[in-house]
Coordinates of C-alpha atoms in Angstrom, one line a residue:
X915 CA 123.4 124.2 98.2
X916 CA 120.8 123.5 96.4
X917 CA 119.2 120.9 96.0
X918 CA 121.2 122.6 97.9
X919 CA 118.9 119.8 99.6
X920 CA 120.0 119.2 102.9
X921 CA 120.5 120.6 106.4
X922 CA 122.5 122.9 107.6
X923 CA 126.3 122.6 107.6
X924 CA 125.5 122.3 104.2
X925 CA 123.0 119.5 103.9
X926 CA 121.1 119.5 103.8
X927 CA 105.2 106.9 106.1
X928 CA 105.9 104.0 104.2
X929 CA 105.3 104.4 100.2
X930 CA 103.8 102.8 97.6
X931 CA 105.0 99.9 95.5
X932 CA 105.2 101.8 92.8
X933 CA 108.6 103.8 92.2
X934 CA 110.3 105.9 89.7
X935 CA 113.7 105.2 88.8
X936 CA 115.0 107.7 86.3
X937 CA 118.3 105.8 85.4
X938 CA 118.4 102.3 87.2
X939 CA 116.5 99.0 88.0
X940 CA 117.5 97.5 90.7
X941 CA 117.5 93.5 89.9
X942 CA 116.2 92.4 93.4
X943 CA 112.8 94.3 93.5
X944 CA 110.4 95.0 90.6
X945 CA 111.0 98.7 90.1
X946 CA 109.1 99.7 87.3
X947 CA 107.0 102.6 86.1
X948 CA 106.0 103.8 82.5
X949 CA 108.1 106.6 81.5
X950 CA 107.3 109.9 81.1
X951 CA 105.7 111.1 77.8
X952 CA 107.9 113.7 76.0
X953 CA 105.0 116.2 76.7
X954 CA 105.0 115.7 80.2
X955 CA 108.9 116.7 80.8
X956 CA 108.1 120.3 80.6
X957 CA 106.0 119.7 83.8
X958 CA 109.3 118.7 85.7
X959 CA 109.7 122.0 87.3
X960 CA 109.6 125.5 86.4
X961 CA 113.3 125.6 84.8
X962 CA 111.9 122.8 82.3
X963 CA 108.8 124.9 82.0
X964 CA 110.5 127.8 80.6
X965 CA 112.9 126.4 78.4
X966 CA 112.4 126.6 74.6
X967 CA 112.5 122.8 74.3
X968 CA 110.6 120.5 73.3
X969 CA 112.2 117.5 75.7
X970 CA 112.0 114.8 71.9
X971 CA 113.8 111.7 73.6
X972 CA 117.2 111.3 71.5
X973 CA 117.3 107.4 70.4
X974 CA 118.0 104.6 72.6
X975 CA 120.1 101.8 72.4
X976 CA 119.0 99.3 70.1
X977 CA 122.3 97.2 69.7
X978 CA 125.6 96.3 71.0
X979 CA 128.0 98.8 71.5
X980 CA 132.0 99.4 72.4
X981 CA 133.8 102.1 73.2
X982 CA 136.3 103.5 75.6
X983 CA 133.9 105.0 78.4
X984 CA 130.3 104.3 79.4
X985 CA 128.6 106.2 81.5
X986 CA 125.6 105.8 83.4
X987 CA 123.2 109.0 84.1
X988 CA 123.2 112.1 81.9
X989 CA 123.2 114.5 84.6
X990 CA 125.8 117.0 85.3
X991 CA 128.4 114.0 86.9
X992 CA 128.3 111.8 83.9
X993 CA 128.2 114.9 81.5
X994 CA 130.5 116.8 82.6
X995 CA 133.0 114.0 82.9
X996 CA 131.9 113.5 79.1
X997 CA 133.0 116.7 78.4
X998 CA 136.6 116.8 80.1
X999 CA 137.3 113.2 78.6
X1000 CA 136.6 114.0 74.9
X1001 CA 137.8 118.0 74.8
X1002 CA 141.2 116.4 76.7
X1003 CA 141.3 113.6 73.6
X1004 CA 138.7 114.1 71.1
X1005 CA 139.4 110.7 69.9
X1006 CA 138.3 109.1 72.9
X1007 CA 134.4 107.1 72.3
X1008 CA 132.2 107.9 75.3
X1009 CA 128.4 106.9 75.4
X1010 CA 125.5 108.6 78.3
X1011 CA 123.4 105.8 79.1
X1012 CA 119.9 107.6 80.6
X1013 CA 116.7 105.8 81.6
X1014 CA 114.7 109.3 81.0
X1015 CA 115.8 112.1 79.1
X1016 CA 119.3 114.3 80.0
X1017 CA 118.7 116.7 82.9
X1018 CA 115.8 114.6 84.2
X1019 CA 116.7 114.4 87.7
X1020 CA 118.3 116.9 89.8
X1021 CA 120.6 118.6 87.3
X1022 CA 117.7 120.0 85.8
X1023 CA 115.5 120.9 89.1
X1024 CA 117.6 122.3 91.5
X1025 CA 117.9 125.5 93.1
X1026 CA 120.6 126.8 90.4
X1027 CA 123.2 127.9 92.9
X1028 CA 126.4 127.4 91.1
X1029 CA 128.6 127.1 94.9
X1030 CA 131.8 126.9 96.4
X1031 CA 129.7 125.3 99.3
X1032 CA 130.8 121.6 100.4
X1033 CA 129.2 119.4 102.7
X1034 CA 132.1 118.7 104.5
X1035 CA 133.8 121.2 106.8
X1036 CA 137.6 122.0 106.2
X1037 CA 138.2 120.4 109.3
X1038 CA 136.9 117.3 107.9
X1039 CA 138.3 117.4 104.7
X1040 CA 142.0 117.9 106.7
X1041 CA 141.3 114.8 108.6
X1042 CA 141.3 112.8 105.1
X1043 CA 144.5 114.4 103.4
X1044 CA 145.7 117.2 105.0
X1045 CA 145.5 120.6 105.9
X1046 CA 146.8 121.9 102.6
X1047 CA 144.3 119.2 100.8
X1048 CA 141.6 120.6 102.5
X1049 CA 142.6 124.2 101.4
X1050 CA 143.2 123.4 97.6
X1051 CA 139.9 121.7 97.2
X1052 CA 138.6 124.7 98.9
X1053 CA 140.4 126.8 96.1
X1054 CA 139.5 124.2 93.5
X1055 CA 135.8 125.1 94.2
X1056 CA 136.4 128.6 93.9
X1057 CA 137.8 128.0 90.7
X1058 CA 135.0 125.9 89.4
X1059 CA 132.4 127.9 89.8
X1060 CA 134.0 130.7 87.1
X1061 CA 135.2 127.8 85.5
X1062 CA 131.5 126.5 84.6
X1063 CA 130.4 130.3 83.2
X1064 CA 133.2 130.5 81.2
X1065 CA 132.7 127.1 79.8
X1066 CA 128.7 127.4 79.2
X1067 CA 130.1 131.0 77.8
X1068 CA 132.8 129.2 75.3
X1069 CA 129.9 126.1 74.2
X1070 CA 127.4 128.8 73.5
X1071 CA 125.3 128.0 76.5
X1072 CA 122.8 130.4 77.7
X1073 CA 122.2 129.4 81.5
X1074 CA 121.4 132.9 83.2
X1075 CA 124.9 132.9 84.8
X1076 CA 125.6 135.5 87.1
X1077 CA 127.8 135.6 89.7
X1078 CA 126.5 137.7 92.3
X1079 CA 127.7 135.6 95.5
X1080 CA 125.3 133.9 98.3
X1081 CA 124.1 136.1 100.5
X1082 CA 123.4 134.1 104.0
X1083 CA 121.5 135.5 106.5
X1084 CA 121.2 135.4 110.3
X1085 CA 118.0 136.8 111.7
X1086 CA 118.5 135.6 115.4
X1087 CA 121.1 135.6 117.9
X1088 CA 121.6 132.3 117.4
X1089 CA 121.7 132.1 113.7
X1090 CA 124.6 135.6 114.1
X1091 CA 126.4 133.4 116.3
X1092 CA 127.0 130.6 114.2
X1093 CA 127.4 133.2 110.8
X1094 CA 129.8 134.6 113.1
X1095 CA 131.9 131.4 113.7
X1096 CA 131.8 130.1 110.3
X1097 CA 133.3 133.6 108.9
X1098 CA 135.6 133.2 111.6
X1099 CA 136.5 129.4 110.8
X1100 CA 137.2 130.5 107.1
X1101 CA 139.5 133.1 108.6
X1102 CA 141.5 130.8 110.5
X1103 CA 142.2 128.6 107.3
X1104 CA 143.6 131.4 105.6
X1105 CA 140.7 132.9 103.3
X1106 CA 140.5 136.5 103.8
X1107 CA 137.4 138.9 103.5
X1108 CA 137.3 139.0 100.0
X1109 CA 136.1 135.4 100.0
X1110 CA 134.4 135.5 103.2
X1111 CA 132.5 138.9 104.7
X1112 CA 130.9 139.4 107.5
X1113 CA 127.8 141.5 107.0
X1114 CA 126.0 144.3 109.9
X1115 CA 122.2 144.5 109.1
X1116 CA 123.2 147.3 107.2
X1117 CA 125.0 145.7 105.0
X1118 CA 122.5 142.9 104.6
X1119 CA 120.2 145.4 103.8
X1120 CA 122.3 146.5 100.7
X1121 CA 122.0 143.2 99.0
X1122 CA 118.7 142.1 100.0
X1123 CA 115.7 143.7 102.1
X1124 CA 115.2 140.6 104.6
X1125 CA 112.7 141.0 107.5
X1126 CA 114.4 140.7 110.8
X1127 CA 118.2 140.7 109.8
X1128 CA 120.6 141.4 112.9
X1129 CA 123.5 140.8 110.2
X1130 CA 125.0 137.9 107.9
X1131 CA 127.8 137.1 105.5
X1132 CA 128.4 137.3 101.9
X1133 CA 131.0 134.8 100.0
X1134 CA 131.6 136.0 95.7
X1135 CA 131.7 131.8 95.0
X1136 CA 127.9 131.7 93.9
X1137 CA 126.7 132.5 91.2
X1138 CA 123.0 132.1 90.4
X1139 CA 121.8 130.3 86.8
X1140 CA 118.9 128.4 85.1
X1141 CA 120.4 124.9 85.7
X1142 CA 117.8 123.0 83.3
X1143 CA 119.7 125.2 80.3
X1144 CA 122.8 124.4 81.6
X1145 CA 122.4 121.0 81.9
X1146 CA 120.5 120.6 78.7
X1147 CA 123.0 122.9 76.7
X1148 CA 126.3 120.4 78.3
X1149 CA 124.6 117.9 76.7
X1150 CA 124.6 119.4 72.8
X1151 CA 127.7 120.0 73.7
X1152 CA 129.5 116.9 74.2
X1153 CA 127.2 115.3 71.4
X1154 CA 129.4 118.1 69.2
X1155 CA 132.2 116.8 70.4
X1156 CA 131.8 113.2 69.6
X1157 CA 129.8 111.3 72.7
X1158 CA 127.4 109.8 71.9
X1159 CA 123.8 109.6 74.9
X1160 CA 121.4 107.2 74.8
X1161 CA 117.8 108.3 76.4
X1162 CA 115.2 106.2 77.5
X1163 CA 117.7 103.7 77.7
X1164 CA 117.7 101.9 81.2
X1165 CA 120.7 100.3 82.6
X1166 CA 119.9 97.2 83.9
X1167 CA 122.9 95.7 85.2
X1168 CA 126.3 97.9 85.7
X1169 CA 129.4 96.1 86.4
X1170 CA 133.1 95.6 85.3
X1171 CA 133.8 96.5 82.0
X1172 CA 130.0 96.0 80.8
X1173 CA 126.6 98.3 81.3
X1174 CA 123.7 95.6 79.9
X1175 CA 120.5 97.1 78.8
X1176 CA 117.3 96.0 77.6
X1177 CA 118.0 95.7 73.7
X1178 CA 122.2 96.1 73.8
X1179 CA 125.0 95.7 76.1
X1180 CA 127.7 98.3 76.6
X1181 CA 131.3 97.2 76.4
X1182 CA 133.8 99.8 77.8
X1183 CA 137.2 99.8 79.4
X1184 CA 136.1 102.2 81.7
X1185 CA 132.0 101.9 83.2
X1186 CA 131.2 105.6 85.2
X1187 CA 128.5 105.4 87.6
X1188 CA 126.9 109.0 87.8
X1189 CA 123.4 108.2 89.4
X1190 CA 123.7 110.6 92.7
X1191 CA 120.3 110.1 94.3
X1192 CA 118.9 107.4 92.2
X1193 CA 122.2 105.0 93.2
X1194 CA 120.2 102.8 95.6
X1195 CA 118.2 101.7 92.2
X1196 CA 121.1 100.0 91.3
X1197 CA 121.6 96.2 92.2
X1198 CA 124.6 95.8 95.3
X1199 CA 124.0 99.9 96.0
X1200 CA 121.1 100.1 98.1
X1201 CA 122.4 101.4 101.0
X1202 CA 125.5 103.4 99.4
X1203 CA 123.5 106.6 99.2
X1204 CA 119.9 107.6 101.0
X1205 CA 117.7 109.6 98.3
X1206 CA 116.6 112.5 100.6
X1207 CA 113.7 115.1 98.9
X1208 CA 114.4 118.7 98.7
X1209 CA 111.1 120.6 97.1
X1210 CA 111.0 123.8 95.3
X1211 CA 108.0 126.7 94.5
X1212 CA 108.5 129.8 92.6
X1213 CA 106.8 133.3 92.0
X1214 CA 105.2 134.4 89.4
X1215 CA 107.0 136.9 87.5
X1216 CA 107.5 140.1 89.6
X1217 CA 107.0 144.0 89.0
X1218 CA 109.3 146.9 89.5
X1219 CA 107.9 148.1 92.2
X1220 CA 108.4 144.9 94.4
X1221 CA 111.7 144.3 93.4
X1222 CA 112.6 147.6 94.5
X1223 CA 111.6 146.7 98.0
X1224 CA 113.5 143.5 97.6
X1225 CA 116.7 144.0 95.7
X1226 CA 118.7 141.1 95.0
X1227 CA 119.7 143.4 92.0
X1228 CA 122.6 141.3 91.4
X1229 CA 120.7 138.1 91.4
X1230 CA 122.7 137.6 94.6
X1231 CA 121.8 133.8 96.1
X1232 CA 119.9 134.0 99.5
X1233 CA 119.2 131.9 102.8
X1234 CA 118.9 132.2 106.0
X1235 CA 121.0 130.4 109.0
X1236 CA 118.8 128.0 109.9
X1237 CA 119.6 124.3 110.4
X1238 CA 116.8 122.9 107.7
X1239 CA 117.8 124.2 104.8
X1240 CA 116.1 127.0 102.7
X1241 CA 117.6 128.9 99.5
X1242 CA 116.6 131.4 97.0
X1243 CA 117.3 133.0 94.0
X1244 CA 115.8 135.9 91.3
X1245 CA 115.6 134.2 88.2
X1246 CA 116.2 136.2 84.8
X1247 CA 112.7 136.2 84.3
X1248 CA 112.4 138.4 87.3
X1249 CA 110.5 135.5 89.6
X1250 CA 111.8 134.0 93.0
X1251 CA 112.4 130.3 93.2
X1252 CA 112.7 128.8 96.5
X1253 CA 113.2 125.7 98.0
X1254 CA 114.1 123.4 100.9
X1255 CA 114.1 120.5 102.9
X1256 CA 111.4 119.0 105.4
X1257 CA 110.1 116.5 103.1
X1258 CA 110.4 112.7 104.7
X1259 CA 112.7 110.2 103.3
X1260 CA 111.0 106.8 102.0
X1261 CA 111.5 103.7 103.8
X1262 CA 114.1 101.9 101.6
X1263 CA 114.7 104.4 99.8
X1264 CA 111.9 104.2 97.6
X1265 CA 111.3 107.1 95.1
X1266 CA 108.4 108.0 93.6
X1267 CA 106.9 111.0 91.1
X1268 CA 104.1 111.3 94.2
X1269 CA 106.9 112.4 96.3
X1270 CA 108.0 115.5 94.6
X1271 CA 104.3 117.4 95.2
X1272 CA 104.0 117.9 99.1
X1273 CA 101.8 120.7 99.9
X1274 CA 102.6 120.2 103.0
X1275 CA 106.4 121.4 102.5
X1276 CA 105.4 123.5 99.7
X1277 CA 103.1 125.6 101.8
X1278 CA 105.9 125.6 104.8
X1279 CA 107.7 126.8 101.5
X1280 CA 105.4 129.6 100.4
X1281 CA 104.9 130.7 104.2
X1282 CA 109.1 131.1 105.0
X1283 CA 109.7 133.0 101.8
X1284 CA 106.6 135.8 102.5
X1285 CA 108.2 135.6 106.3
X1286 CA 111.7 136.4 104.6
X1287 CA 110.0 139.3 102.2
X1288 CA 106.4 140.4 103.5
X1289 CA 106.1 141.9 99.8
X1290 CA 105.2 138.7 98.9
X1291 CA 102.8 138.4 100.8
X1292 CA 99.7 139.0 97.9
X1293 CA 101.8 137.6 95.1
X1294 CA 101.1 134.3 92.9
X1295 CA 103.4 130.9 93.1
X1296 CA 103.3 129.5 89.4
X1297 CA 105.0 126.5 90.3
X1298 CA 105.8 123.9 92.9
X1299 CA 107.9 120.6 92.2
X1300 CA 110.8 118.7 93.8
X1301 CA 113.5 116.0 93.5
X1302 CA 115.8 113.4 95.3
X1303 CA 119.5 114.2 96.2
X1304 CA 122.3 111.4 97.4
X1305 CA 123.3 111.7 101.2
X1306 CA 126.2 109.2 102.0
X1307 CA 126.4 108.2 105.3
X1308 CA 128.8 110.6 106.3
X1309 CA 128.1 113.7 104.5
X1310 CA 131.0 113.2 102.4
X1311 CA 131.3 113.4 99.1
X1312 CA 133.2 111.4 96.7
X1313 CA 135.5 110.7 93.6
X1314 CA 136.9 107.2 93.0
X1315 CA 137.9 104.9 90.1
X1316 CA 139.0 101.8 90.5
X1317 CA 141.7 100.8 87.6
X1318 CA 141.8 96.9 88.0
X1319 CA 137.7 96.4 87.3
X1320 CA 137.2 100.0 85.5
X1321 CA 134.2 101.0 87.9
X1322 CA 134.5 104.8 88.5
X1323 CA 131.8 106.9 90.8
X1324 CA 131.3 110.2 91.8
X1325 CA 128.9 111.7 94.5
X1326 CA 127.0 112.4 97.7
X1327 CA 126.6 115.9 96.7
X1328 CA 124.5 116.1 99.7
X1329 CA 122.6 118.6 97.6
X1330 CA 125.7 121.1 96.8
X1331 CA 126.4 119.2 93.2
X1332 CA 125.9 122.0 90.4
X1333 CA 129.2 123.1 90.7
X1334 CA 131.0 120.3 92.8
X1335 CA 130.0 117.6 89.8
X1336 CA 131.7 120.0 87.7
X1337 CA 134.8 119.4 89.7
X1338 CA 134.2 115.5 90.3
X1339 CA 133.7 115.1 86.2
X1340 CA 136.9 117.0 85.2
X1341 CA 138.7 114.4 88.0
X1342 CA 137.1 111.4 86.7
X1343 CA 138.0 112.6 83.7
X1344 CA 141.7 112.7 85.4
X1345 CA 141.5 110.1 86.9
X1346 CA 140.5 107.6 83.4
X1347 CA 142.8 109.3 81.6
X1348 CA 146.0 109.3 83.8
X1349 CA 146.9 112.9 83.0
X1350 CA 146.3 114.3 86.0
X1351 CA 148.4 118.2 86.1
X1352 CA 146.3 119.4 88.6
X1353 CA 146.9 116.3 90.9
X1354 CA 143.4 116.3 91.4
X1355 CA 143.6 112.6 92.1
X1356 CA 145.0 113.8 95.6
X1357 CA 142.2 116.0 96.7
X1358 CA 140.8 115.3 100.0
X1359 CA 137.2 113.2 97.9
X1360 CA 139.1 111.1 96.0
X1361 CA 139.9 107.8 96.2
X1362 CA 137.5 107.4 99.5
X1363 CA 134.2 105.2 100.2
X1364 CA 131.7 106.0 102.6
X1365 CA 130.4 103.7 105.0
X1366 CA 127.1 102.2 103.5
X1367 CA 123.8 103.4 105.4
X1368 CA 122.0 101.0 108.3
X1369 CA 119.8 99.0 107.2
X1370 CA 115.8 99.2 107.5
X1371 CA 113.8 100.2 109.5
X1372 CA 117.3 102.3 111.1
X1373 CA 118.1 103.9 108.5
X1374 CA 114.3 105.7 107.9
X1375 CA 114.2 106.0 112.0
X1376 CA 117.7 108.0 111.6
X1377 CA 117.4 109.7 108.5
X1378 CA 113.6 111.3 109.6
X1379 CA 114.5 112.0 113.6
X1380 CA 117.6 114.1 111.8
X1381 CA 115.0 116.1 109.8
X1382 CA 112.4 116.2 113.2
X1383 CA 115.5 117.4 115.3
X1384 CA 116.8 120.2 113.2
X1385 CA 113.3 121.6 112.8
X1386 CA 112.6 121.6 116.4
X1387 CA 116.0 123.8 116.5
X1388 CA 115.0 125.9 114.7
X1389 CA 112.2 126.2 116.4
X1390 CA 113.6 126.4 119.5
X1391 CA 116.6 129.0 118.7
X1392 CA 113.3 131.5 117.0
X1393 CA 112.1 131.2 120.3
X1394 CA 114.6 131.9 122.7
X1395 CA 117.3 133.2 120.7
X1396 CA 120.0 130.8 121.9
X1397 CA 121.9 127.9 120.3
X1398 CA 120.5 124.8 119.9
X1399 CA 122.5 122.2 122.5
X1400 CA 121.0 119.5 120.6
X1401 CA 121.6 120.4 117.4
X1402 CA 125.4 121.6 118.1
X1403 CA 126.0 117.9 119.6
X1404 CA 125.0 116.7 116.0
X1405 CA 127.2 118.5 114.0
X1406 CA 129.6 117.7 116.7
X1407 CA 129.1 113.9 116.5
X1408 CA 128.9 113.9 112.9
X1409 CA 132.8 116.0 113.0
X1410 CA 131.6 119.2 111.6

C-alpha cells in the first residue's frame, strides 16, 4: 500500500506549464524546472524532515562513462537492483543516474508499509502463469518483506523496522463483507490463518481502538518503517559496495545500450529504467504509466495518555476497507502519519511540486483519521506533503529485460512498491545476470507489458471518473450499509 497510493483492491483541472521531473526530460515538450536547493530537501515530507541529513547532492556526471549496468532513478527499483547485482558479483560496475537527489520521489515519501500486498489479485496473477505462479509470488512477497529488515539490519541501516502486520478494518456491513471475502479468497488459495485472520470487533479492538469497528482482518506481512532512512541508508550501501550514483544528473535520452546526459553519456551493456511514476517524462513512455498523487499529513508527536486510548502498540499498519484508499502508521517518534488518495491526476500526466500540497485532500485527510480515532480530535498535524505513483493500465505490475537491446524495466507498483521493488530489483538483478536459482524470471510479472494508457483527453476523463466513482461508494456503502453495485462491476471489469 502505500503510496500505498491507489484504490482499493490495492490501488489505489488542467495544470500549469511548468512541471517537475525528478529523473527525466521528456524530448518532445520543454519540461524544465530549477532544482531543488539542498536545503529545501528536508521540506519533502516529514520522513526527510526527521532524518539527520543534510540531503549535500553527491557529484554529477561530468564525463563519459562505461560500465556494465546503468541505471536510471535512485529509488528503491534502481537501488535495490544495485544492490543484488554487485553483492551477487562485486566486480560488476553499476552507475545510479538521478535528476534530484536518492530517495527524492516516492521511495522517500511514502506511507512506510513494508507489504506483501500486490495490486493484482491471485486470480489475476494465475491467469498470466499459473496457479502455482500466482502462489509463489505470493510466497515470494512474504519472504521479502523479512527479507528487507534483515538486509537494512546486516548494511547497518536504521529504518524503524518493525513488523507488526496490517491491520485492515471494516467499519460497515459492507466494508465486513468484502474483509470477509478476501480472508476467504486467501483461504481458498491455500494460505491459512496465520497469514490471513479474520478479526471480531473484539479482536480489532486488541490491536487498535478504531471508532465504529464491526470486525476486520490482520495479515503478519507488514511491517511498518521510516522509508526515507531506508532508502537513503540502500544507497550508502551499494556506494560501499562499488556503484557508483550520480545526483543531479538528468537523463536525457535513455535507449539501447546508452543513457545521454547533459555533460556525459553512459555506455552500458545493460540500461535499467527505474522511474515508476516519473516514466511518462521519458521520451516514447508517455502513456506507459499514469502518475496518480497519493498525499500524506502526520501528527505531531503524541503523549501517553492518547496512545493508550489508541494502541497500535506494535506499530501495527492500519486502514480501513474502503475503496479510496487510506493507510496509517505510528512512527518511532510516537506520531501518526496518514495518507491517501483523492487527489486529481494531471492532464497528460503533468507533474508538478504544486501538486503535492492539496488542502483540500489533506483536510479530507486530517478529518478521516480524527473519524478513525476521535482522540485526535484536539491534536496538532506537523506536516502535510505528497507524491506521484505509476499506475499501468491494468493494474499490473511488472519485471522485464529485454537481452537483444539491453533495456530492462521494472514497475507499476500501483502504490504497493516498498517491498515489491525489493523483489523486482533482486529479479532484475536475475534477470542481467542469468543466475536465476530462484526462477524468479518465471514469476507471474515478469517478462509482461502492459497495454499503454488512452490517449488525452481519455485517459484524464478515465483516470478522474475512477477516483469520482469509488468515492461516491464509499459514500454510498456509509450510508446504507450495502455493497457498492457500481463499484463491484469495476473490479469486476478490471478482473479483480
Amino acid at each position: 500500500m502505500p503510496f500505498t497510493f491507489g484504490i482499493r483492491r490495492q490501488w489505489n483541472r488542467i495544470p500549469p506549464k511548468s512541471v517537475c521531473c525528478p529523473h527525466l526530460h521528456h524530448d518532445r515538450q520543454a519540461v524544465h524546472t530549477a532544482r531543488m536547493p539542498a536545503s529545501g530537501y528536508r521540506s519533502l515530507s516529514l520522513w526527510h524532515d526527521t532524518m539527520d541529513d543534510d540531503f549535500t547532492p553527491r557529484p554529477g556526471l561530468d564525463r563519459d562513462v562505461e560500465v556494465d549496468v546503468a541505471i536510471v532513478g535512485a529509488g528503491y527499483t534502481g537501488l535495490w537492483t544495485a544492490y543484488h547485482l554487485v553483492r551477487a558479483d562485486p566486480t560488476v560496475r553499476v552507475a545510479v543516474i538521478e535528476r534530484e537527489i536518492a530517495g527524492f520521489g516516492a521511495s522517500g515519501r511514502n506511507g512506510g508499509w513494508c507489504s506483501a500486498l500486490f495490486p493484482a489479485s491471485l486470480q489475476r496473477m494465475a491467469s498470466e502463469r499459473g496457479r502455482d505462479a500466482a502462489v509463489r509470488m505470493q510466497h515470494q512477497l512474504h519472504d521479502t518483506v523479512a527479507s528487507v529488515g534483515a538486509i537494512a539490519a546486516e548494511e547497518g541501516i536504521d529504518c524503524h523496522f518493525d513488523q507488526g502486520g496490517y491491520l485492515s478494518v471494516a467499519r460497515n456491513p459492507a466494508q465486513l463483507e468484502r474483509v470477509r471475502a478476501e480472508v476467504a479468497d486467501f483461504h481458498a488459495w491455500g494460505f491459512g490463518p496465520d497469514d490471513h485472520r479474520l478479526l471480531d470487533a473484539h479482536e480489532v479492538a486488541e490491536f487498535a481502538q478504531v471508532s465504529d469497528a464491526l470486525g476486520g482482518s490482520w495479515t503478519p506481512h507488514c511491517a511498518a518503517i521510516h522509508p526515507a532512512r531506508l532508502v537513503r541508508g540502500l544507497a550508502a550501501a551499494v556506494e560501499r559496495r562499488g556503484v557508483t550514483i550520480y545526483e543531479r544528473t538528468s537523463a536525457v535520452d535513455v535507449g539501447s545500450r546508452r543513457v545521454v546526459t547533459p555533460h556525459g553519456t553512459v555506455r552500458a551493456e545493460h540500461v535499467v529504467l527505474a522511474t515508476e511514476g516519473y516514466t511518462p517524462t521519458v521520451a516514447g513512455r508517455r502513456r506507459a504509466i499514469a502518475p496518480v498523487y497519493s498525499l500524506m499529513t502526520a501528527t505531531e508527536p503524541l503523549g501517553d495518555d492518547i496512545w493508550q486510548q489508541i494502541g497500535l502498540e506494535r506499530r501495527t499498519t492500519f486502514a480501513d476497507n474502503r475503496h479510496l484508499v487510506v493507510y496509517g502508521q505510528r512512527t518511532r517518534d510516537g506520531r501518526i502519519a496518514f495518507g491517501g488518495r483523492g487527489a486529481p491526476y494531471h492532464y497528460a500526466s503533468r507533474l508538478s511540486s504544486a501538486y503535492e500540497r492539496d488542502e483540500r485532500v489533506h483536510a479530507m485527510l486530517r478529518r478521516i483519521l480524527v473519524e478513525l480515532f476521535p482522540v485526535l480530535r484536539d491534536v496538532a498535524f506537523t506536516h502535510a506533503w505528497g507524491g506521484n505513483l505509476g499506475v499501468p493500465r491494468d493494474w499490473f505490475p511488472s519485471v522485464r529485460h529485454d537481452k537483444h537491446t539491453g533495456l530492462a524495466f521494472a514497475g507499476g507498483y500501483v502504490g504497493d512498491g516498498v517491498a515489491t521493488s525489493a523483489l523486482a530489483g533482486r529479479t532484475l538483478a536475475a534477470m542481467i545476470s542469468g543466475d536465476d536459482p530462484d526462477d524468479l524470471a518465471s514469476l507471474p510479472w515478469a517478462g509482461r507489458t502492459s497495454r499503454a494508457w488512452e490517449p488525452e483527453p481519455l485517459r484524464w476523463l478515465g483516470v478522474n471518473a475512477v477516483t469520482a466513482l469509488m468515492t461516491s461508494a464509499d459514500w454510498s456503502e456509509r450510508r446504507t450499509g450495502r455493497s457498492s453495485r457500481a463499484a463491484s462491476a469495476f473490479w469486476t471489469a478490471m478482473g479483480q
